[in-house]
């Protein structure tokens, strides 16, 4: 059953996509993976390189696939790429491509905190992307993830770098919290959503079993190292985010952290019937270092 499936993945070299492609390839699923730049192929994978996901280049290659998993997205804007272009318009193009290619299932990773009441530009763009998908008539599953943890995600890489430098800075009090979920669980859930009818037309929070404060997270992550942990004034961190596009935290990274968004882990556990990796345990074991 799994063997006969063919799945299209956009944004193939991103963090979630890299881990998902590896997992699906190991499950012998046929993959068509699209990226703007060249990347290393896995077993059963067909590679498509396209700067702008031009229909002419892509349509014939993805036709009649079983599902498309749309993992292109940005969380930081610039004058070249903004949320309207990438999170909204780009998603709309992919939805249309999906329909033309007669792909019936669309899977999207939105964001935890997205709601019709949001005032945050990032979440507004994700909300509008969600609405386009819902209104498309395609069979969809929309996930709203908290922070997804792996050995190679951006935040983990950032913390490892800081540990090497001997100092981690916490923006503000560090008492705001989140519900991280392990990438190995996420890839399993995404495959379930492709294969199982109970995920049809659902919006589901992608959140782990533990709520962890930022301070607690950083302390556990760097446990056993000689790293100095220092709290820094939140105004200073925001100032740096606003005025320097290369700052460690972007404006919306900070907004999301301070927003303290929580999701419904019980609903996720019920629908997936999975046993989840506790990120707290993962941190305590030192396996992320
Ligand atoms: N990771 C998390 O904790 C988390 C949490 C909530 C939501 N999400 C959402 O999940 C999705 C994937 O997340 P991720 O962590 O894997 O992000 P990521 O590592 O930044 O990957 C996103 C991918 O999007 C593609 N992309 C970026 N800018 C683009 C552009 N201008 N044109 C075309 N493609 C572009 C790139 O793929 P190529 O380089 O292959 O072209 C990039 O690797 C995003 O929509 C993100 O908002 C992630």
Coordinates of C-alpha atoms and ligand atoms in Angstrom, one line a residue:
X1 CA 0.0 0.0 0.0
X2 CA 2.7 2.5 1.1
X3 CA 4.9 1.4 -1.8
X4 CA 2.5 2.5 -4.5
X5 CA 2.2 6.0 -3.3
X6 CA 3.9 8.9 -5.0
X7 CA 4.3 12.1 -3.1
X8 CA 5.4 15.6 -4.2
X9 CA 7.4 17.7 -1.7
X10 CA 8.1 21.4 -2.2
X11 CA 10.9 23.3 -0.5
X12 CA 12.9 20.0 -0.6
X13 CA 16.1 21.3 1.1
X14 CA 14.4 22.9 4.1
X15 CA 14.6 21.4 7.6
X16 CA 11.3 19.5 7.7
X17 CA 11.6 18.4 4.1
X18 CA 15.1 17.0 4.5
X19 CA 13.9 14.8 7.4
X20 CA 10.6 13.9 5.8
X21 CA 12.2 12.9 2.5
X22 CA 14.7 10.6 4.3
X23 CA 11.8 9.0 6.3
X24 CA 9.6 8.5 3.2
X25 CA 12.4 7.2 1.1
X26 CA 13.1 4.6 3.8
X27 CA 9.4 3.6 3.6
X28 CA 9.9 3.0 -0.1
X29 CA 7.6 5.8 -1.1
X30 CA 8.2 7.4 -4.5
X31 CA 9.1 11.0 -4.1
X32 CA 9.2 14.0 -6.4
X33 CA 11.1 16.6 -4.6
X34 CA 11.3 20.2 -5.8
X35 CA 13.8 22.8 -4.7
X36 CA 15.3 26.0 -6.1
X37 CA 18.8 24.6 -5.8
X38 CA 20.5 21.2 -6.3
X39 CA 20.4 18.7 -3.5
X40 CA 21.4 15.1 -2.7
X41 CA 18.8 12.6 -3.7
X42 CA 17.5 9.7 -1.6
X43 CA 16.5 6.3 -2.9
X44 CA 13.2 6.4 -4.9
X45 CA 13.4 10.1 -5.3
X46 CA 13.1 12.1 -8.4
X47 CA 14.7 15.6 -8.2
X48 CA 13.2 18.7 -9.8
X49 CA 15.2 21.9 -9.7
X50 CA 13.2 25.0 -10.3
X51 CA 13.8 28.6 -9.3
X52 CA 10.2 29.7 -9.6
X53 CA 8.2 26.5 -9.8
X54 CA 7.2 27.3 -13.3
X55 CA 4.2 25.2 -14.5
X56 CA 5.9 24.3 -17.8
X57 CA 8.8 22.8 -16.0
X58 CA 6.9 21.0 -13.2
X59 CA 3.3 20.0 -14.2
X60 CA 4.1 16.9 -16.4
X61 CA 6.5 15.6 -13.7
X62 CA 4.0 15.7 -10.8
X63 CA 0.9 14.7 -12.6
X64 CA -1.4 12.2 -10.9
X65 CA 0.7 12.0 -7.7
X66 CA -1.2 10.9 -4.6
X67 CA -0.3 13.9 -2.4
X68 CA 1.6 17.2 -2.3
X69 CA 3.3 18.4 0.9
X70 CA 3.9 22.1 0.7
X71 CA 6.9 23.0 2.8
X72 CA 7.9 26.3 1.3
X73 CA 7.5 29.2 3.7
X74 CA 9.4 32.1 5.3
X75 CA 9.3 33.5 8.8
X76 CA 11.3 36.6 8.1
X77 CA 10.7 39.3 5.5
X78 CA 13.0 41.4 3.3
X79 CA 12.4 43.8 0.4
X80 CA 13.0 40.8 -2.0
X81 CA 10.8 38.3 -0.3
X82 CA 7.8 39.1 1.8
X83 CA 5.0 37.1 3.4
X84 CA 2.5 38.1 0.7
X85 CA 4.8 36.7 -2.0
X86 CA 5.9 33.5 -0.4
X87 CA 3.4 32.5 2.2
X88 CA 0.3 33.6 0.3
X89 CA 0.9 33.9 -3.5
X90 CA 3.4 31.1 -3.8
X91 CA 1.0 28.8 -1.8
X92 CA -1.8 29.8 -4.1
X93 CA 0.3 28.9 -7.2
X94 CA 1.1 25.5 -5.7
X95 CA -2.6 24.9 -4.9
X96 CA -3.5 25.7 -8.6
X97 CA -0.6 23.5 -9.8
X98 CA -2.0 20.7 -7.6
X99 CA -5.4 20.9 -9.1
X100 CA -4.1 21.0 -12.7
X101 CA -1.9 17.9 -11.9
X102 CA -5.0 16.1 -10.5
X103 CA -3.3 15.7 -7.1
X104 CA -6.2 15.3 -4.7
X105 CA -4.4 15.6 -1.3
X106 CA -2.7 18.8 -0.1
X107 CA -0.7 19.0 3.2
X108 CA 0.5 22.3 4.6
X109 CA 2.4 23.3 7.7
X110 CA 0.9 26.6 8.9
X111 CA 1.8 27.9 12.4
X112 CA 0.7 27.5 16.0
X113 CA -1.1 30.7 16.9
X114 CA -2.8 31.2 13.5
X115 CA -6.4 32.3 14.0
X116 CA -8.9 34.7 12.5
X117 CA -8.2 37.1 15.4
X118 CA -4.5 37.3 14.9
X119 CA -2.8 40.7 14.4
X120 CA 0.6 39.4 13.5
X121 CA 1.6 39.8 9.8
X122 CA 3.3 36.3 9.8
X123 CA 0.2 34.6 11.1
X124 CA -2.1 36.6 8.9
X125 CA -0.2 35.3 5.8
X126 CA -0.4 31.8 7.1
X127 CA -4.2 32.2 7.8
X128 CA -4.7 33.5 4.3
X129 CA -2.7 30.5 2.9
X130 CA -4.9 28.2 5.0
X131 CA -8.1 29.8 3.6
X132 CA -6.9 29.3 0.0
X133 CA -6.2 25.7 0.6
X134 CA -9.6 25.1 2.4
X135 CA -11.5 27.0 -0.4
X136 CA -9.7 25.0 -3.1
X137 CA -11.9 21.9 -2.8
X138 CA -8.8 19.7 -2.4
X139 CA -8.7 17.2 0.4
X140 CA -6.4 19.0 2.8
X141 CA -4.6 18.5 6.1
X142 CA -3.3 21.7 7.7
X143 CA -0.9 21.3 10.6
X144 CA -0.2 24.2 13.0
X145 CA 3.2 23.4 14.5
X146 CA 4.9 24.7 17.6
X147 CA 8.7 24.6 17.4
X148 CA 9.8 21.4 15.7
X149 CA 13.0 20.1 17.2
X150 CA 15.7 18.1 15.5
X151 CA 19.5 17.8 15.4
X152 CA 19.6 20.1 12.3
X153 CA 16.9 22.7 12.9
X154 CA 17.8 26.4 12.9
X155 CA 17.4 26.9 16.7
X156 CA 19.3 23.8 17.6
X157 CA 22.1 24.9 15.3
X158 CA 22.1 28.3 16.8
X159 CA 22.3 26.9 20.4
X160 CA 25.2 24.7 19.4
X161 CA 27.0 27.6 18.0
X162 CA 26.4 29.7 21.1
X163 CA 27.7 26.8 23.3
X164 CA 30.9 26.8 21.3
X165 CA 31.2 30.5 22.0
X166 CA 30.5 29.9 25.7
X167 CA 27.5 32.1 26.1
X168 CA 23.7 31.9 25.5
X169 CA 21.6 35.0 25.7
X170 CA 17.9 34.8 26.7
X171 CA 15.7 37.5 25.3
X172 CA 13.8 39.1 28.3
X173 CA 12.6 37.0 31.2
X174 CA 12.7 33.6 29.5
X175 CA 9.5 32.6 31.3
X176 CA 7.4 32.4 28.1
X177 CA 6.9 28.8 27.0
X178 CA 6.2 26.6 24.0
X179 CA 5.3 23.0 23.2
X180 CA 8.1 21.6 21.1
X181 CA 7.6 18.5 19.1
X182 CA 10.2 16.1 17.8
X183 CA 10.9 15.9 14.1
X184 CA 10.9 12.1 14.1
X185 CA 7.3 12.2 15.3
X186 CA 6.4 14.9 12.9
X187 CA 7.5 12.9 9.8
X188 CA 5.4 9.9 11.0
X189 CA 2.3 12.1 11.4
X190 CA 2.7 13.7 8.0
X191 CA 2.8 10.2 6.4
X192 CA -0.3 9.2 8.4
X193 CA -2.1 12.3 7.0
X194 CA -1.3 11.1 3.5
X195 CA -2.5 7.6 4.0
X196 CA -5.4 7.8 6.4
X197 CA -8.9 9.2 5.6
X198 CA -9.5 10.5 9.2
X199 CA -7.1 13.4 8.4
X200 CA -9.3 14.6 5.6
X201 CA -10.1 18.3 5.7
X202 CA -8.7 18.8 9.2
X203 CA -6.7 21.5 10.9
X204 CA -4.5 20.0 13.6
X205 CA -2.1 21.5 16.1
X206 CA 1.4 19.9 15.8
X207 CA 2.5 20.1 19.5
X208 CA 4.4 17.9 21.8
X209 CA 3.5 16.5 25.2
X210 CA 5.5 19.1 27.3
X211 CA 5.3 22.8 27.8
X212 CA 8.8 24.2 28.4
X213 CA 9.9 27.7 29.2
X214 CA 12.6 29.2 27.1
X215 CA 14.9 29.5 30.1
X216 CA 14.3 25.8 31.0
X217 CA 14.9 24.8 27.4
X218 CA 18.2 26.6 27.1
X219 CA 19.4 25.4 30.6
X220 CA 18.6 21.7 29.7
X221 CA 20.1 22.0 26.2
X222 CA 23.4 23.3 27.5
X223 CA 23.5 21.0 30.6
X224 CA 27.0 19.6 31.2
X225 CA 28.7 22.4 29.2
X226 CA 30.4 25.4 30.6
X227 CA 28.1 27.8 28.9
X228 CA 27.2 31.1 30.6
X229 CA 23.4 31.9 30.4
X230 CA 22.5 35.5 30.5
X231 CA 19.2 37.4 30.3
X232 CA 19.2 40.4 28.0
X233 CA 16.8 43.3 27.9
X234 CA 13.9 42.5 25.5
X235 CA 13.9 46.0 24.1
X236 CA 17.5 45.6 23.0
X237 CA 16.8 42.3 21.3
X238 CA 13.8 43.8 19.5
X239 CA 15.9 46.8 18.5
X240 CA 18.5 44.5 17.0
X241 CA 15.8 42.5 15.2
X242 CA 14.2 45.6 13.8
X243 CA 17.4 47.3 12.6
X244 CA 19.6 44.4 11.6
X245 CA 18.4 41.7 9.2
X246 CA 21.2 39.4 10.3
X247 CA 20.2 39.5 14.0
X248 CA 19.9 36.1 15.7
X249 CA 16.2 36.5 16.4
X250 CA 13.8 38.0 13.8
X251 CA 11.0 40.3 14.9
X252 CA 8.4 37.5 14.3
X253 CA 10.6 34.9 16.1
X254 CA 10.3 37.1 19.1
X255 CA 6.6 37.8 18.6
X256 CA 6.0 34.1 18.5
X257 CA 8.1 33.3 21.6
X258 CA 6.5 36.1 23.6
X259 CA 3.0 35.0 22.3
X260 CA 3.1 31.9 24.5
X261 CA 1.1 29.9 22.0
X262 CA -0.2 26.5 23.2
X263 CA -2.1 23.7 21.3
X264 CA -4.1 20.6 21.8
X265 CA -1.7 17.7 22.2
X266 CA -4.5 15.3 23.3
X267 CA -6.3 15.8 20.0
X268 CA -3.1 15.0 18.2
X269 CA -2.4 11.9 20.3
X270 CA -6.0 10.6 19.7
X271 CA -6.0 11.0 16.0
X272 CA -2.5 9.6 15.5
X273 CA -2.6 6.9 18.2
X274 CA 1.1 7.4 18.6
X275 CA 3.4 7.4 21.5
X276 CA 5.3 10.7 21.5
X277 CA 8.9 11.5 22.2
X278 CA 9.1 13.9 25.2
X279 CA 11.4 16.8 24.2
X280 CA 12.1 17.3 27.9
X281 CA 13.5 13.7 28.0
X282 CA 15.4 14.3 24.8
X283 CA 17.0 17.4 26.3
X284 CA 17.9 15.6 29.5
X285 CA 19.5 12.8 27.6
X286 CA 21.8 15.3 25.7
X287 CA 20.9 13.7 22.4
X288 CA 20.4 17.0 20.7
X289 CA 23.9 18.2 21.5
Ligands
LIG1 N1 10.4 24.2 11.7 C1 9.4 24.6 12.5 O1 9.6 24.6 13.8 C2 8.1 25.2 12.0 C3 7.2 25.6 12.9 C4 6.0 26.1 12.4 C5 5.8 26.2 11.0 N2 6.7 25.8 10.2 C6 6.5 25.9 8.7 O2 6.8 24.7 8.0 C7 7.4 25.0 6.7 C8 8.8 24.4 6.6 O3 9.5 24.8 7.7 P1 11.1 24.5 7.8 O4 11.5 24.6 9.2 O5 11.4 23.3 7.1 O6 11.7 25.8 7.0 P2 13.0 26.0 6.2 O7 14.1 25.1 6.7 O8 13.3 27.4 6.2 O9 12.6 25.5 4.7 C9 11.7 26.3 4.0 C10 12.0 26.1 2.5 O10 11.2 27.0 1.8 C11 11.8 27.2 0.5 N3 11.8 28.6 0.3 C12 12.2 29.6 1.1 N4 12.1 30.8 0.5 C13 11.7 30.6 -0.8 C14 11.4 31.3 -1.9 N5 11.6 32.7 -1.9 N6 11.0 30.7 -3.1 C15 10.8 29.4 -3.1 N7 11.1 28.6 -2.1 C16 11.5 29.2 -0.9 C17 13.3 26.7 0.6 O11 13.4 25.5 -0.1 P3 14.6 25.2 -1.2 O12 15.8 25.8 -0.6 O13 14.6 23.7 -1.3 O14 14.1 25.9 -2.4 C18 13.4 26.4 2.1 O15 14.4 25.5 2.4 C19 7.4 26.6 6.6 O16 6.2 27.0 6.0 C20 7.3 27.0 8.1 O17 6.7 28.2 8.3 C21 7.9 25.3 10.6

